[in-house]
Amino acid sequence: MYLHERSPRTVPPAALPVLIAVAVGLIPLPAAWPYWVSHPIPAVLAVVLSGLLAGAGLLLAQRGGSPRTGLLLLAAAVLFAVGWVLARNTGAYPLIGEYTQSFFFLALGTGILLHGRPRFDRWYERAWVIEAFVILLFSQTAICLTVPPERLGYAPDVLWFNLDVPEPVGSAVTEAGAILYVVLALTFVLVLVLQQRKPGPRNSTAMIVVSGVFAVTAAVVQYPIMGTDSSVDAIMSARGAQGTTAIILPLTLFAGALRAAWQENRVAARLVTLIGHATSDSVQSALRVVLRDPALEVQYWIPGAAAYVDTAGRLRRSASGVKILTPAGDPLAVCVLNAAEAEHDPAVRTALQASSSALQAVQMQLVHAEEMRDIQDRLMAAEDDGRKELARDLHDGVQQELAALRLQLIGLLGLGAAGCRP
């Protein structure tokens, strides 16, 4: 498991997300004004849901761990608002509106399943997305091809790709599509439950209940309007009912995000108090207390040594645990936990993110100490080399002088011997 340290970034003005959410929320009002005049409650609900979904998406997109969920929720908010813009019984509006509604459900369901995780890592999660794509888009296409628009409540002269098949065929297709909607909702709830049984980020119980209620309610409400004797008013009423149920989704996400932010601030404040002056021992001790893991160990990456070092100064070429990365993606540290499943605990991610500054400070201390040791070793090696060279020079110089004296002596002895000859 990898954890990126939060990088300092320019925070957009606080009003910008609010303005975007309000803008998305107001999209349906002018476009569907004739309908809203006689239906004020659905109008308010459409504005509130579009704005809340967009706001929740922007909030999650700016938080670590849920950026894709945020983008998908923002896309769902725009699709929901555009769906009301297309709620006109003329031209290509009904056809595009039906597909817009399908993409809305696809984006919303995928975003909820991705909440708290960067990607899908289980086959049943990816299988649901494929199932949703097939049911929401292909069944919608099959209905358009087999059922004339007037039997779905639209005007007979709207743009519609109908093959003019026998009425029983169209009825069978719409009935099958309605049943598949219910199946899709039930499998969505099943995937949410299965996600709770695996290690990793988990949605809250409230989120699961709310999402399940919305999925089943949306499918049940969709069932009657997929019949062959529907009307535009029935379609608009169904969308209004679905929007009413969906409002609790962004509210639940907002509550979860606020709770996570409060928990992060509380953990960060406690870590600051426990750590005090950042050292390898103080950071490790503080994390042990906060995470209630007396065996927790923090090992810091030393680039010069290409290894991790623990609080005792032992070098390790490899380490297993929660790997913490810098904003540039370089190794920073590894947190070794007592329980393997604790690596996926959100509390661990929160504590490590809150202590990222202290971890980086300790790494800089250790890197500096390693550099000082390296410089000291080089100085000692240079000093040792200097002594050896001096000794070698002295040794060679004395030998050369002795050799010269020997030659001189031999020469003197030779001269003396020659002078003594008769």
PDB file of N, CA and C in Angstrom, residues 345-412:
ATOM      1  N   ASP A 345      -6.614   0.399   7.178  1.00  0.00           N
ATOM      2  CA  ASP A 345      -7.443   1.145   8.111  1.00  0.00           C
ATOM      3  C   ASP A 345      -7.371   2.636   7.775  1.00  0.00           C
ATOM      4  N   PRO A 346      -8.523   3.304   7.590  1.00  0.00           N
ATOM      5  CA  PRO A 346      -8.479   4.747   7.310  1.00  0.00           C
ATOM      6  C   PRO A 346      -7.766   5.544   8.397  1.00  0.00           C
ATOM      7  N   ALA A 347      -7.812   5.059   9.647  1.00  0.00           N
ATOM      8  CA  ALA A 347      -7.131   5.768  10.730  1.00  0.00           C
ATOM      9  C   ALA A 347      -5.627   5.811  10.502  1.00  0.00           C
ATOM     10  N   VAL A 348      -5.074   4.754   9.914  1.00  0.00           N
ATOM     11  CA  VAL A 348      -3.637   4.717   9.616  1.00  0.00           C
ATOM     12  C   VAL A 348      -3.303   5.771   8.577  1.00  0.00           C
ATOM     13  N   ARG A 349      -4.111   5.844   7.520  1.00  0.00           N
ATOM     14  CA  ARG A 349      -3.869   6.836   6.478  1.00  0.00           C
ATOM     15  C   ARG A 349      -3.971   8.250   7.055  1.00  0.00           C
ATOM     16  N   THR A 350      -4.971   8.471   7.911  1.00  0.00           N
ATOM     17  CA  THR A 350      -5.152   9.789   8.512  1.00  0.00           C
ATOM     18  C   THR A 350      -3.953  10.174   9.371  1.00  0.00           C
ATOM     19  N   ALA A 351      -3.485   9.226  10.208  1.00  0.00           N
ATOM     20  CA  ALA A 351      -2.358   9.517  11.111  1.00  0.00           C
ATOM     21  C   ALA A 351      -1.075   9.776  10.333  1.00  0.00           C
ATOM     22  N   LEU A 352      -0.830   8.999   9.298  1.00  0.00           N
ATOM     23  CA  LEU A 352       0.404   9.178   8.526  1.00  0.00           C
ATOM     24  C   LEU A 352       0.371  10.476   7.721  1.00  0.00           C
ATOM     25  N   GLN A 353      -0.801  10.834   7.206  1.00  0.00           N
ATOM     26  CA  GLN A 353      -0.909  12.108   6.497  1.00  0.00           C
ATOM     27  C   GLN A 353      -0.723  13.279   7.458  1.00  0.00           C
ATOM     28  N   ALA A 354      -1.270  13.141   8.680  1.00  0.00           N
ATOM     29  CA  ALA A 354      -1.130  14.215   9.656  1.00  0.00           C
ATOM     30  C   ALA A 354       0.310  14.370  10.133  1.00  0.00           C
ATOM     31  N   SER A 355       1.079  13.284  10.097  1.00  0.00           N
ATOM     32  CA  SER A 355       2.471  13.340  10.574  1.00  0.00           C
ATOM     33  C   SER A 355       3.467  13.444   9.424  1.00  0.00           C
ATOM     34  N   SER A 356       2.984  13.752   8.213  1.00  0.00           N
ATOM     35  CA  SER A 356       3.871  13.762   7.047  1.00  0.00           C
ATOM     36  C   SER A 356       4.981  14.800   7.181  1.00  0.00           C
ATOM     37  N   SER A 357       4.663  15.968   7.748  1.00  0.00           N
ATOM     38  CA  SER A 357       5.691  17.000   7.911  1.00  0.00           C
ATOM     39  C   SER A 357       6.780  16.540   8.869  1.00  0.00           C
ATOM     40  N   ALA A 358       6.359  15.898   9.961  1.00  0.00           N
ATOM     41  CA  ALA A 358       7.337  15.389  10.925  1.00  0.00           C
ATOM     42  C   ALA A 358       8.174  14.271  10.302  1.00  0.00           C
ATOM     43  N   LEU A 359       7.550  13.421   9.513  1.00  0.00           N
ATOM     44  CA  LEU A 359       8.284  12.345   8.851  1.00  0.00           C
ATOM     45  C   LEU A 359       9.331  12.920   7.892  1.00  0.00           C
ATOM     46  N   GLN A 360       8.955  13.951   7.170  1.00  0.00           N
ATOM     47  CA  GLN A 360       9.901  14.554   6.232  1.00  0.00           C
ATOM     48  C   GLN A 360      11.041  15.246   6.981  1.00  0.00           C
ATOM     49  N   ALA A 361      10.713  15.872   8.121  1.00  0.00           N
ATOM     50  CA  ALA A 361      11.760  16.526   8.914  1.00  0.00           C
ATOM     51  C   ALA A 361      12.760  15.506   9.438  1.00  0.00           C
ATOM     52  N   VAL A 362      12.256  14.367   9.911  1.00  0.00           N
ATOM     53  CA  VAL A 362      13.156  13.322  10.424  1.00  0.00           C
ATOM     54  C   VAL A 362      13.994  12.751   9.295  1.00  0.00           C
ATOM     55  N   GLN A 363      13.380  12.555   8.120  1.00  0.00           N
ATOM     56  CA  GLN A 363      14.156  12.039   6.991  1.00  0.00           C
ATOM     57  C   GLN A 363      15.300  12.994   6.636  1.00  0.00           C
ATOM     58  N   MET A 364      15.027  14.298   6.670  1.00  0.00           N
ATOM     59  CA  MET A 364      16.072  15.274   6.374  1.00  0.00           C
ATOM     60  C   MET A 364      17.189  15.209   7.413  1.00  0.00           C
ATOM     61  N   GLN A 365      16.804  15.008   8.697  1.00  0.00           N
ATOM     62  CA  GLN A 365      17.822  14.862   9.744  1.00  0.00           C
ATOM     63  C   GLN A 365      18.694  13.638   9.488  1.00  0.00           C
ATOM     64  N   LEU A 366      18.051  12.532   9.156  1.00  0.00           N
ATOM     65  CA  LEU A 366      18.801  11.292   8.938  1.00  0.00           C
ATOM     66  C   LEU A 366      19.664  11.387   7.676  1.00  0.00           C
ATOM     67  N   VAL A 367      19.127  12.008   6.641  1.00  0.00           N
ATOM     68  CA  VAL A 367      19.912  12.181   5.414  1.00  0.00           C
ATOM     69  C   VAL A 367      21.122  13.061   5.697  1.00  0.00           C
ATOM     70  N   HIS A 368      20.895  14.144   6.478  1.00  0.00           N
ATOM     71  CA  HIS A 368      22.008  15.029   6.835  1.00  0.00           C
ATOM     72  C   HIS A 368      23.043  14.278   7.664  1.00  0.00           C
ATOM     73  N   ALA A 369      22.573  13.482   8.627  1.00  0.00           N
ATOM     74  CA  ALA A 369      23.505  12.707   9.447  1.00  0.00           C
ATOM     75  C   ALA A 369      24.276  11.709   8.598  1.00  0.00           C
ATOM     76  N   GLU A 370      23.582  11.103   7.632  1.00  0.00           N
ATOM     77  CA  GLU A 370      24.250  10.145   6.747  1.00  0.00           C
ATOM     78  C   GLU A 370      25.288  10.857   5.888  1.00  0.00           C
ATOM     79  N   GLU A 371      24.955  12.060   5.417  1.00  0.00           N
ATOM     80  CA  GLU A 371      25.919  12.818   4.631  1.00  0.00           C
ATOM     81  C   GLU A 371      27.134  13.204   5.474  1.00  0.00           C
ATOM     82  N   MET A 372      26.896  13.598   6.749  1.00  0.00           N
ATOM     83  CA  MET A 372      28.007  13.949   7.628  1.00  0.00           C
ATOM     84  C   MET A 372      28.897  12.741   7.895  1.00  0.00           C
ATOM     85  N   ARG A 373      28.264  11.579   8.086  1.00  0.00           N
ATOM     86  CA  ARG A 373      29.055  10.352   8.278  1.00  0.00           C
ATOM     87  C   ARG A 373      29.861  10.037   7.029  1.00  0.00           C
ATOM     88  N   ASP A 374      29.250  10.240   5.880  1.00  0.00           N
ATOM     89  CA  ASP A 374      29.962   9.986   4.620  1.00  0.00           C
ATOM     90  C   ASP A 374      31.151  10.932   4.472  1.00  0.00           C
ATOM     91  N   ILE A 375      30.929  12.226   4.814  1.00  0.00           N
ATOM     92  CA  ILE A 375      32.037  13.181   4.744  1.00  0.00           C
ATOM     93  C   ILE A 375      33.138  12.798   5.729  1.00  0.00           C
ATOM     94  N   GLN A 376      32.733  12.406   6.948  1.00  0.00           N
ATOM     95  CA  GLN A 376      33.719  11.997   7.951  1.00  0.00           C
ATOM     96  C   GLN A 376      34.512  10.785   7.476  1.00  0.00           C
ATOM     97  N   ASP A 377      33.803   9.826   6.890  1.00  0.00           N
ATOM     98  CA  ASP A 377      34.492   8.631   6.385  1.00  0.00           C
ATOM     99  C   ASP A 377      35.470   9.013   5.277  1.00  0.00           C
ATOM    100  N   ARG A 378      35.054   9.951   4.411  1.00  0.00           N
ATOM    101  CA  ARG A 378      35.951  10.367   3.338  1.00  0.00           C
ATOM    102  C   ARG A 378      37.189  11.090   3.897  1.00  0.00           C
ATOM    103  N   LEU A 379      36.957  11.938   4.916  1.00  0.00           N
ATOM    104  CA  LEU A 379      38.085  12.634   5.533  1.00  0.00           C
ATOM    105  C   LEU A 379      39.049  11.654   6.186  1.00  0.00           C
ATOM    106  N   MET A 380      38.488  10.674   6.891  1.00  0.00           N
ATOM    107  CA  MET A 380      39.343   9.675   7.535  1.00  0.00           C
ATOM    108  C   MET A 380      40.084   8.861   6.495  1.00  0.00           C
ATOM    109  N   ALA A 381      39.401   8.529   5.399  1.00  0.00           N
ATOM    110  CA  ALA A 381      40.063   7.777   4.336  1.00  0.00           C
ATOM    111  C   ALA A 381      41.167   8.605   3.692  1.00  0.00           C
ATOM    112  N   ALA A 382      40.897   9.914   3.482  1.00  0.00           N
ATOM    113  CA  ALA A 382      41.917  10.789   2.901  1.00  0.00           C
ATOM    114  C   ALA A 382      43.107  10.942   3.843  1.00  0.00           C
ATOM    115  N   GLU A 383      42.807  11.066   5.148  1.00  0.00           N
ATOM    116  CA  GLU A 383      43.884  11.179   6.133  1.00  0.00           C
ATOM    117  C   GLU A 383      44.730   9.915   6.160  1.00  0.00           C
ATOM    118  N   ASP A 384      44.036   8.783   6.097  1.00  0.00           N
ATOM    119  CA  ASP A 384      44.753   7.508   6.102  1.00  0.00           C
ATOM    120  C   ASP A 384      45.613   7.371   4.847  1.00  0.00           C
ATOM    121  N   ASP A 385      45.035   7.775   3.700  1.00  0.00           N
ATOM    122  CA  ASP A 385      45.815   7.728   2.460  1.00  0.00           C
ATOM    123  C   ASP A 385      47.026   8.662   2.543  1.00  0.00           C
ATOM    124  N   GLY A 386      46.854   9.848   3.183  1.00  0.00           N
ATOM    125  CA  GLY A 386      47.970  10.778   3.326  1.00  0.00           C
ATOM    126  C   GLY A 386      49.090  10.214   4.186  1.00  0.00           C
ATOM    127  N   ARG A 387      48.705   9.566   5.282  1.00  0.00           N
ATOM    128  CA  ARG A 387      49.721   8.956   6.143  1.00  0.00           C
ATOM    129  C   ARG A 387      50.483   7.872   5.408  1.00  0.00           C
ATOM    130  N   LYS A 388      49.725   7.067   4.657  1.00  0.00           N
ATOM    131  CA  LYS A 388      50.380   5.992   3.909  1.00  0.00           C
ATOM    132  C   LYS A 388      51.331   6.556   2.859  1.00  0.00           C
ATOM    133  N   GLU A 389      50.893   7.611   2.190  1.00  0.00           N
ATOM    134  CA  GLU A 389      51.737   8.199   1.159  1.00  0.00           C
ATOM    135  C   GLU A 389      52.987   8.820   1.777  1.00  0.00           C
ATOM    136  N   LEU A 390      52.824   9.502   2.946  1.00  0.00           N
ATOM    137  CA  LEU A 390      53.968  10.095   3.625  1.00  0.00           C
ATOM    138  C   LEU A 390      54.954   9.020   4.066  1.00  0.00           C
ATOM    139  N   ALA A 391      54.410   7.947   4.610  1.00  0.00           N
ATOM    140  CA  ALA A 391      55.273   6.857   5.046  1.00  0.00           C
ATOM    141  C   ALA A 391      56.004   6.236   3.860  1.00  0.00           C
ATOM    142  N   ARG A 392      55.268   6.137   2.760  1.00  0.00           N
ATOM    143  CA  ARG A 392      55.883   5.562   1.570  1.00  0.00           C
ATOM    144  C   ARG A 392      56.987   6.482   1.045  1.00  0.00           C
ATOM    145  N   ASP A 393      56.683   7.792   1.050  1.00  0.00           N
ATOM    146  CA  ASP A 393      57.689   8.749   0.586  1.00  0.00           C
ATOM    147  C   ASP A 393      58.917   8.743   1.491  1.00  0.00           C
ATOM    148  N   LEU A 394      58.676   8.712   2.798  1.00  0.00           N
ATOM    149  CA  LEU A 394      59.799   8.677   3.738  1.00  0.00           C
ATOM    150  C   LEU A 394      60.623   7.413   3.565  1.00  0.00           C
ATOM    151  N   HIS A 395      59.879   6.314   3.424  1.00  0.00           N
ATOM    152  CA  HIS A 395      60.562   5.029   3.276  1.00  0.00           C
ATOM    153  C   HIS A 395      61.395   5.017   2.000  1.00  0.00           C
ATOM    154  N   ASP A 396      60.766   5.481   0.900  1.00  0.00           N
ATOM    155  CA  ASP A 396      61.497   5.483  -0.368  1.00  0.00           C
ATOM    156  C   ASP A 396      62.669   6.476  -0.337  1.00  0.00           C
ATOM    157  N   GLY A 397      62.461   7.633   0.324  1.00  0.00           N
ATOM    158  CA  GLY A 397      63.532   8.627   0.387  1.00  0.00           C
ATOM    159  C   GLY A 397      64.741   8.130   1.175  1.00  0.00           C
ATOM    160  N   VAL A 398      64.509   7.502   2.315  1.00  0.00           N
ATOM    161  CA  VAL A 398      65.611   6.943   3.132  1.00  0.00           C
ATOM    162  C   VAL A 398      66.355   5.873   2.355  1.00  0.00           C
ATOM    163  N   GLN A 399      65.614   5.021   1.663  1.00  0.00           N
ATOM    164  CA  GLN A 399      66.261   3.957   0.885  1.00  0.00           C
ATOM    165  C   GLN A 399      67.136   4.537  -0.224  1.00  0.00           C
ATOM    166  N   GLN A 400      66.596   5.587  -0.861  1.00  0.00           N
ATOM    167  CA  GLN A 400      67.385   6.200  -1.932  1.00  0.00           C
ATOM    168  C   GLN A 400      68.684   6.838  -1.374  1.00  0.00           C
ATOM    169  N   GLU A 401      68.560   7.499  -0.217  1.00  0.00           N
ATOM    170  CA  GLU A 401      69.751   8.103   0.395  1.00  0.00           C
ATOM    171  C   GLU A 401      70.764   7.039   0.813  1.00  0.00           C
ATOM    172  N   LEU A 402      70.294   5.949   1.390  1.00  0.00           N
ATOM    173  CA  LEU A 402      71.195   4.851   1.779  1.00  0.00           C
ATOM    174  C   LEU A 402      71.898   4.260   0.552  1.00  0.00           C
ATOM    175  N   ALA A 403      71.149   4.123  -0.510  1.00  0.00           N
ATOM    176  CA  ALA A 403      71.748   3.577  -1.734  1.00  0.00           C
ATOM    177  C   ALA A 403      72.827   4.518  -2.275  1.00  0.00           C
ATOM    178  N   ALA A 404      72.520   5.837  -2.214  1.00  0.00           N
ATOM    179  CA  ALA A 404      73.516   6.801  -2.686  1.00  0.00           C
ATOM    180  C   ALA A 404      74.772   6.771  -1.811  1.00  0.00           C
ATOM    181  N   LEU A 405      74.582   6.692  -0.477  1.00  0.00           N
ATOM    182  CA  LEU A 405      75.731   6.598   0.433  1.00  0.00           C
ATOM    183  C   LEU A 405      76.542   5.343   0.181  1.00  0.00           C
ATOM    184  N   ARG A 406      75.819   4.260  -0.097  1.00  0.00           N
ATOM    185  CA  ARG A 406      76.511   2.987  -0.360  1.00  0.00           C
ATOM    186  C   ARG A 406      77.394   3.122  -1.599  1.00  0.00           C
ATOM    187  N   LEU A 407      76.814   3.770  -2.628  1.00  0.00           N
ATOM    188  CA  LEU A 407      77.602   3.936  -3.843  1.00  0.00           C
ATOM    189  C   LEU A 407      78.827   4.837  -3.603  1.00  0.00           C
ATOM    190  N   GLN A 408      78.553   5.897  -2.801  1.00  0.00           N
ATOM    191  CA  GLN A 408      79.681   6.784  -2.491  1.00  0.00           C
ATOM    192  C   GLN A 408      80.759   6.042  -1.709  1.00  0.00           C
ATOM    193  N   LEU A 409      80.336   5.263  -0.766  1.00  0.00           N
ATOM    194  CA  LEU A 409      81.282   4.478   0.045  1.00  0.00           C
ATOM    195  C   LEU A 409      82.090   3.513  -0.809  1.00  0.00           C
ATOM    196  N   ILE A 410      81.382   2.880  -1.704  1.00  0.00           N
ATOM    197  CA  ILE A 410      82.066   1.940  -2.597  1.00  0.00           C
ATOM    198  C   ILE A 410      83.094   2.686  -3.441  1.00  0.00           C
ATOM    199  N   GLY A 411      82.702   3.884  -3.887  1.00  0.00           N
ATOM    200  CA  GLY A 411      83.635   4.668  -4.685  1.00  0.00           C
ATOM    201  C   GLY A 411      84.857   5.094  -3.881  1.00  0.00           C
ATOM    202  N   LEU A 412      84.626   5.521  -2.637  1.00  0.00           N
ATOM    203  CA  LEU A 412      85.735   5.911  -1.774  1.00  0.00           C
ATOM    204  C   LEU A 412      86.642   4.740  -1.463  1.00  0.00           C
TER     205      LEU A 412
END
